[in-house]
Amino acid sequence: MAQEDWALFLDFDGTLVDIVERPEAVAVDPNLPEILASLEARLGGALAIISGRPIAFLDQHLGTRRFDMAGLHGLEHRIEGDLFLCDPDDHPRLREMVERLEEILRSRPGILIEDKGCSVAIHWRLAPIEREFVHSVVHSALEALGSDYRVQFGKAVAEILPSAAGKGKVIEKFLQYSPYHGRRPIFVGDDLTDENGFKMVNALGGFSVRIGTGETVARERLGSPADLRHALARWAVQGAFPFQENH
Ligand SMILES: [Mg+2]
């Protein structure tokens, strides 16, 4: 297949950059923005970052280029400069719950609450012993919130978010718009939150790649974010398609 027929969707944390202990302390390879910009040009613009982070956070770490993105697991997105944001005021019950969670979890050292406005992530990477406690707190929170919200587990993180959010759904949405429309999707991710995106691109006849270990429906694996950056740089510069279709 000609490489201009691909649409490339990339997760951020653990995929393009290494996972760090504190979510705000992300370290981006200084060459990454340029690699992404070159590849975006090669793909006719069909490259987007699909992350659980807010778009504003991703922008701060990817230089001055305003890449196409989906943030907050698809609750917000930007295609060709048109930005669709999620409004926290549309989620009053979640806002109340964030306040309650902050009260409940304030006294537990090592648990970090990442308030993203329309979702809230609770991290226990610094305190693995708190895993069960966080699970029970999240379970109670969801009982109170009802079916409009769900939990998404990741690596030492549980995130409460609107049920409508999901990486698979937002990838499908991107594929309805130019320059993505009619292209074959590739999604690269590293975590449980990405499995739903892998399923979607598999169902659409696309290509899924999981970084690192763990059970997955992805059709290909790469070892680390550094391996992926290397592969993407080669694709951008030499035009060498970096994945093997062996399944
Ligand atoms: Mg990730």
Short mmCIF file of C-alpha atoms and ligand atoms in Angstrom, two decimals:
data_model
loop_
_atom_site.label_atom_id
_atom_site.label_comp_id
_atom_site.label_asym_id
_atom_site.label_seq_id
_atom_site.Cartn_x
_atom_site.Cartn_y
_atom_site.Cartn_z
CA MET A 1 0.00 0.00 0.00
CA ALA A 2 1.27 3.48 -0.83
CA GLN A 3 2.29 5.27 2.34
CA GLU A 4 0.12 8.29 1.56
CA ASP A 5 -2.87 6.02 2.19
CA TRP A 6 -2.19 5.70 5.93
CA ALA A 7 -3.69 7.76 8.73
CA LEU A 8 -1.49 7.65 11.82
CA PHE A 9 -2.87 7.96 15.37
CA LEU A 10 -0.42 8.07 18.26
CA ASP A 11 -0.92 7.89 22.00
CA PHE A 12 1.42 10.17 24.00
CA ASP A 13 2.45 8.90 27.48
CA GLY A 14 4.30 5.59 27.36
CA THR A 15 4.15 5.66 23.55
CA LEU A 16 5.93 8.80 22.30
CA VAL A 17 7.44 9.63 25.70
CA ASP A 18 8.44 7.53 28.69
CA ILE A 19 6.06 7.19 31.64
CA VAL A 20 7.22 9.31 34.57
CA GLU A 21 6.44 9.08 38.26
CA ARG A 22 4.64 12.41 38.53
CA PRO A 23 2.25 13.03 35.64
CA GLU A 24 3.23 16.72 35.28
CA ALA A 25 6.96 15.89 34.93
CA VAL A 26 6.91 14.56 31.37
CA ALA A 27 10.23 14.58 29.46
CA VAL A 28 9.93 14.98 25.68
CA ASP A 29 12.78 14.05 23.33
CA PRO A 30 13.80 17.41 21.79
CA ASN A 31 13.66 15.88 18.29
CA LEU A 32 10.10 14.60 18.68
CA PRO A 33 8.16 17.66 17.43
CA GLU A 34 10.27 17.77 14.26
CA ILE A 35 9.89 14.03 13.64
CA LEU A 36 6.12 14.35 13.98
CA ALA A 37 5.99 17.41 11.71
CA SER A 38 7.98 15.65 8.97
CA LEU A 39 5.84 12.56 9.19
CA GLU A 40 2.67 14.64 9.17
CA ALA A 41 3.85 16.25 5.92
CA ARG A 42 4.67 12.84 4.41
CA LEU A 43 1.16 11.60 5.34
CA GLY A 44 -0.59 14.59 3.82
CA GLY A 45 -1.56 15.85 7.26
CA ALA A 46 -3.14 12.58 8.43
CA LEU A 47 -1.36 12.37 11.81
CA ALA A 48 -3.00 12.93 15.18
CA ILE A 49 -2.08 12.49 18.84
CA ILE A 50 -4.78 10.55 20.74
CA SER A 51 -4.23 10.99 24.48
CA GLY A 52 -5.87 11.04 27.87
CA ARG A 53 -4.14 14.35 28.55
CA PRO A 54 -5.77 17.71 27.87
CA ILE A 55 -4.87 19.22 24.48
CA ALA A 56 -3.47 22.29 26.28
CA PHE A 57 -0.98 20.07 28.13
CA LEU A 58 0.12 18.29 24.95
CA ASP A 59 0.59 21.62 23.14
CA GLN A 60 2.92 22.81 25.89
CA HIS A 61 5.20 19.85 25.27
CA LEU A 62 5.23 19.62 21.48
CA GLY A 63 6.73 22.94 20.41
CA THR A 64 4.91 25.53 18.36
CA ARG A 65 3.29 23.20 15.77
CA ARG A 66 -0.42 22.73 16.51
CA PHE A 67 -0.81 19.05 15.67
CA ASP A 68 -4.20 17.44 15.22
CA MET A 69 -5.14 15.91 18.55
CA ALA A 70 -7.74 14.24 20.66
CA GLY A 71 -7.40 14.97 24.38
CA LEU A 72 -9.11 13.54 27.46
CA HIS A 73 -9.72 10.18 25.71
CA GLY A 74 -11.60 11.95 22.92
CA LEU A 75 -13.68 14.40 24.98
CA GLU A 76 -11.89 17.19 23.12
CA HIS A 77 -10.27 17.26 19.71
CA ARG A 78 -8.64 19.51 17.13
CA ILE A 79 -8.63 18.82 13.40
CA GLU A 80 -6.79 21.18 11.06
CA GLY A 81 -6.90 23.99 13.62
CA ASP A 82 -10.58 23.64 14.51
CA LEU A 83 -10.75 23.07 18.25
CA PHE A 84 -13.63 21.36 20.07
CA LEU A 85 -13.19 21.55 23.83
CA CYS A 86 -15.08 19.91 26.66
CA ASP A 87 -16.73 22.33 29.08
CA PRO A 88 -16.39 21.34 32.76
CA ASP A 89 -19.63 23.30 33.45
CA ASP A 90 -21.45 20.56 31.54
CA HIS A 91 -20.34 18.12 34.26
CA PRO A 92 -21.57 19.58 37.58
CA ARG A 93 -21.88 16.21 39.32
CA LEU A 94 -18.34 15.29 38.33
CA ARG A 95 -17.10 18.68 39.62
CA GLU A 96 -18.71 17.98 43.00
CA MET A 97 -17.18 14.52 43.01
CA VAL A 98 -13.69 15.93 42.33
CA GLU A 99 -14.03 18.11 45.45
CA ARG A 100 -15.09 15.10 47.50
CA LEU A 101 -12.25 12.98 46.15
CA GLU A 102 -9.76 15.71 47.01
CA GLU A 103 -11.06 15.69 50.60
CA ILE A 104 -10.98 11.90 50.88
CA LEU A 105 -7.54 11.47 49.31
CA ARG A 106 -5.77 14.56 50.67
CA SER A 107 -4.41 12.71 53.70
CA ARG A 108 -2.98 9.77 51.69
CA PRO A 109 0.64 10.49 50.75
CA GLY A 110 1.63 9.30 47.30
CA ILE A 111 -1.85 9.49 45.78
CA LEU A 112 -2.05 12.26 43.18
CA ILE A 113 -5.29 13.68 41.82
CA GLU A 114 -5.07 15.05 38.29
CA ASP A 115 -8.13 17.22 37.71
CA LYS A 116 -8.68 17.56 33.96
CA GLY A 117 -11.95 19.48 34.14
CA CYS A 118 -14.23 16.96 32.42
CA SER A 119 -12.49 13.95 33.93
CA VAL A 120 -10.36 13.15 36.96
CA ALA A 121 -7.41 10.79 37.17
CA ILE A 122 -6.19 9.28 40.44
CA HIS A 123 -2.57 8.14 40.32
CA TRP A 124 -0.96 5.72 42.80
CA ARG A 125 2.37 5.15 41.03
CA LEU A 126 4.19 6.71 44.02
CA ALA A 127 2.24 4.55 46.50
CA PRO A 128 1.54 1.09 45.00
CA ILE A 129 0.18 -0.04 48.40
CA GLU A 130 -2.82 2.27 47.85
CA ARG A 131 -4.08 0.40 44.79
CA GLU A 132 -6.93 -1.39 46.59
CA PHE A 133 -7.94 1.76 48.42
CA VAL A 134 -8.14 3.78 45.19
CA HIS A 135 -10.15 0.99 43.54
CA SER A 136 -12.71 1.08 46.37
CA VAL A 137 -12.93 4.88 46.35
CA VAL A 138 -13.43 4.91 42.58
CA HIS A 139 -16.05 2.17 42.81
CA SER A 140 -18.07 4.22 45.34
CA ALA A 141 -17.66 7.39 43.26
CA LEU A 142 -19.06 5.63 40.20
CA GLU A 143 -22.02 4.29 42.16
CA ALA A 144 -22.84 7.85 43.15
CA LEU A 145 -22.32 9.25 39.63
CA GLY A 146 -24.37 6.64 37.77
CA SER A 147 -24.06 5.34 34.25
CA ASP A 148 -23.14 8.66 32.61
CA TYR A 149 -19.62 8.05 33.87
CA ARG A 150 -17.23 5.14 33.75
CA VAL A 151 -13.75 4.27 34.97
CA GLN A 152 -10.75 3.77 32.73
CA PHE A 153 -7.81 1.97 34.35
CA GLY A 154 -4.25 2.52 33.18
CA LYS A 155 -0.76 2.02 34.56
CA ALA A 156 -1.15 2.88 38.28
CA VAL A 157 -4.00 5.22 37.45
CA ALA A 158 -7.79 5.12 37.54
CA GLU A 159 -9.66 7.80 35.64
CA ILE A 160 -13.32 8.73 36.00
CA LEU A 161 -14.65 10.12 32.75
CA PRO A 162 -17.90 10.54 30.82
CA SER A 163 -19.09 7.20 29.42
CA ALA A 164 -19.15 8.66 25.92
CA ALA A 165 -15.35 9.15 25.90
CA GLY A 166 -13.07 6.57 24.28
CA LYS A 167 -10.08 6.45 21.97
CA GLY A 168 -11.77 4.09 19.51
CA LYS A 169 -14.71 6.41 19.08
CA VAL A 170 -12.61 9.47 18.46
CA ILE A 171 -10.39 7.67 15.94
CA GLU A 172 -13.58 6.73 14.08
CA LYS A 173 -14.61 10.41 14.21
CA PHE A 174 -11.29 11.61 12.75
CA LEU A 175 -11.72 9.15 9.88
CA GLN A 176 -14.87 10.97 8.83
CA TYR A 177 -12.91 14.15 8.11
CA SER A 178 -10.30 15.19 5.58
CA PRO A 179 -7.40 14.37 5.36
CA TYR A 180 -8.16 11.18 7.33
CA HIS A 181 -11.21 10.08 5.38
CA GLY A 182 -10.64 7.05 3.16
CA ARG A 183 -7.26 6.23 4.68
CA ARG A 184 -6.25 3.08 6.49
CA PRO A 185 -5.76 3.81 10.21
CA ILE A 186 -2.75 2.90 12.34
CA PHE A 187 -2.97 3.34 16.10
CA VAL A 188 0.06 3.06 18.38
CA GLY A 189 -0.48 2.91 22.16
CA ASP A 190 0.89 1.29 25.30
CA ASP A 191 -1.84 0.83 27.83
CA LEU A 192 -5.26 -0.57 28.73
CA THR A 193 -6.80 2.74 27.66
CA ASP A 194 -5.54 2.07 24.14
CA GLU A 195 -7.05 -1.39 23.69
CA ASN A 196 -10.35 0.16 22.67
CA GLY A 197 -8.49 2.10 19.96
CA PHE A 198 -6.70 -1.08 18.80
CA LYS A 199 -10.05 -2.86 18.48
CA MET A 200 -11.44 -0.02 16.41
CA VAL A 201 -8.56 0.12 13.92
CA ASN A 202 -8.50 -3.70 13.67
CA ALA A 203 -12.22 -3.66 12.86
CA LEU A 204 -11.61 -0.99 10.22
CA GLY A 205 -8.93 -3.09 8.54
CA GLY A 206 -6.16 -0.95 9.98
CA PHE A 207 -3.01 -1.62 11.91
CA SER A 208 -2.48 -1.65 15.70
CA VAL A 209 0.82 -1.48 17.55
CA ARG A 210 1.34 -1.85 21.30
CA ILE A 211 4.48 -0.49 22.95
CA GLY A 212 5.92 -2.76 25.65
CA THR A 213 4.42 -5.80 27.35
CA GLY A 214 0.92 -6.71 28.49
CA GLU A 215 -1.98 -8.59 27.01
CA THR A 216 -3.27 -6.91 23.89
CA VAL A 217 -5.40 -7.16 20.77
CA ALA A 218 -2.78 -5.12 18.90
CA ARG A 219 -1.27 -6.87 15.88
CA GLU A 220 2.29 -5.68 16.36
CA ARG A 221 4.58 -4.74 19.25
CA LEU A 222 7.51 -2.42 19.73
CA GLY A 223 9.75 -2.47 22.81
CA SER A 224 9.78 1.13 23.99
CA PRO A 225 8.94 4.75 23.19
CA ALA A 226 12.55 5.19 22.01
CA ASP A 227 12.07 2.33 19.51
CA LEU A 228 8.91 3.99 18.23
CA ARG A 229 10.58 7.41 17.87
CA HIS A 230 13.40 5.77 15.94
CA ALA A 231 10.94 3.97 13.65
CA LEU A 232 8.89 7.14 13.07
CA ALA A 233 12.04 9.14 12.28
CA ARG A 234 13.07 6.55 9.66
CA TRP A 235 9.60 6.64 8.15
CA ALA A 236 9.64 10.45 8.08
CA VAL A 237 13.10 10.74 6.52
CA GLN A 238 13.47 7.63 4.35
CA GLY A 239 9.85 6.75 3.70
CA ALA A 240 10.40 3.25 5.16
CA PHE A 241 7.11 1.90 6.54
CA PRO A 242 8.12 0.84 10.03
CA PHE A 243 5.65 -1.90 10.94
CA GLN A 244 5.42 -5.49 9.82
CA GLU A 245 2.12 -6.92 8.68
CA ASN A 246 2.67 -10.45 9.88
CA HIS A 247 -0.72 -11.31 11.34
MG MG B 1 -0.19 5.82 27.04
#
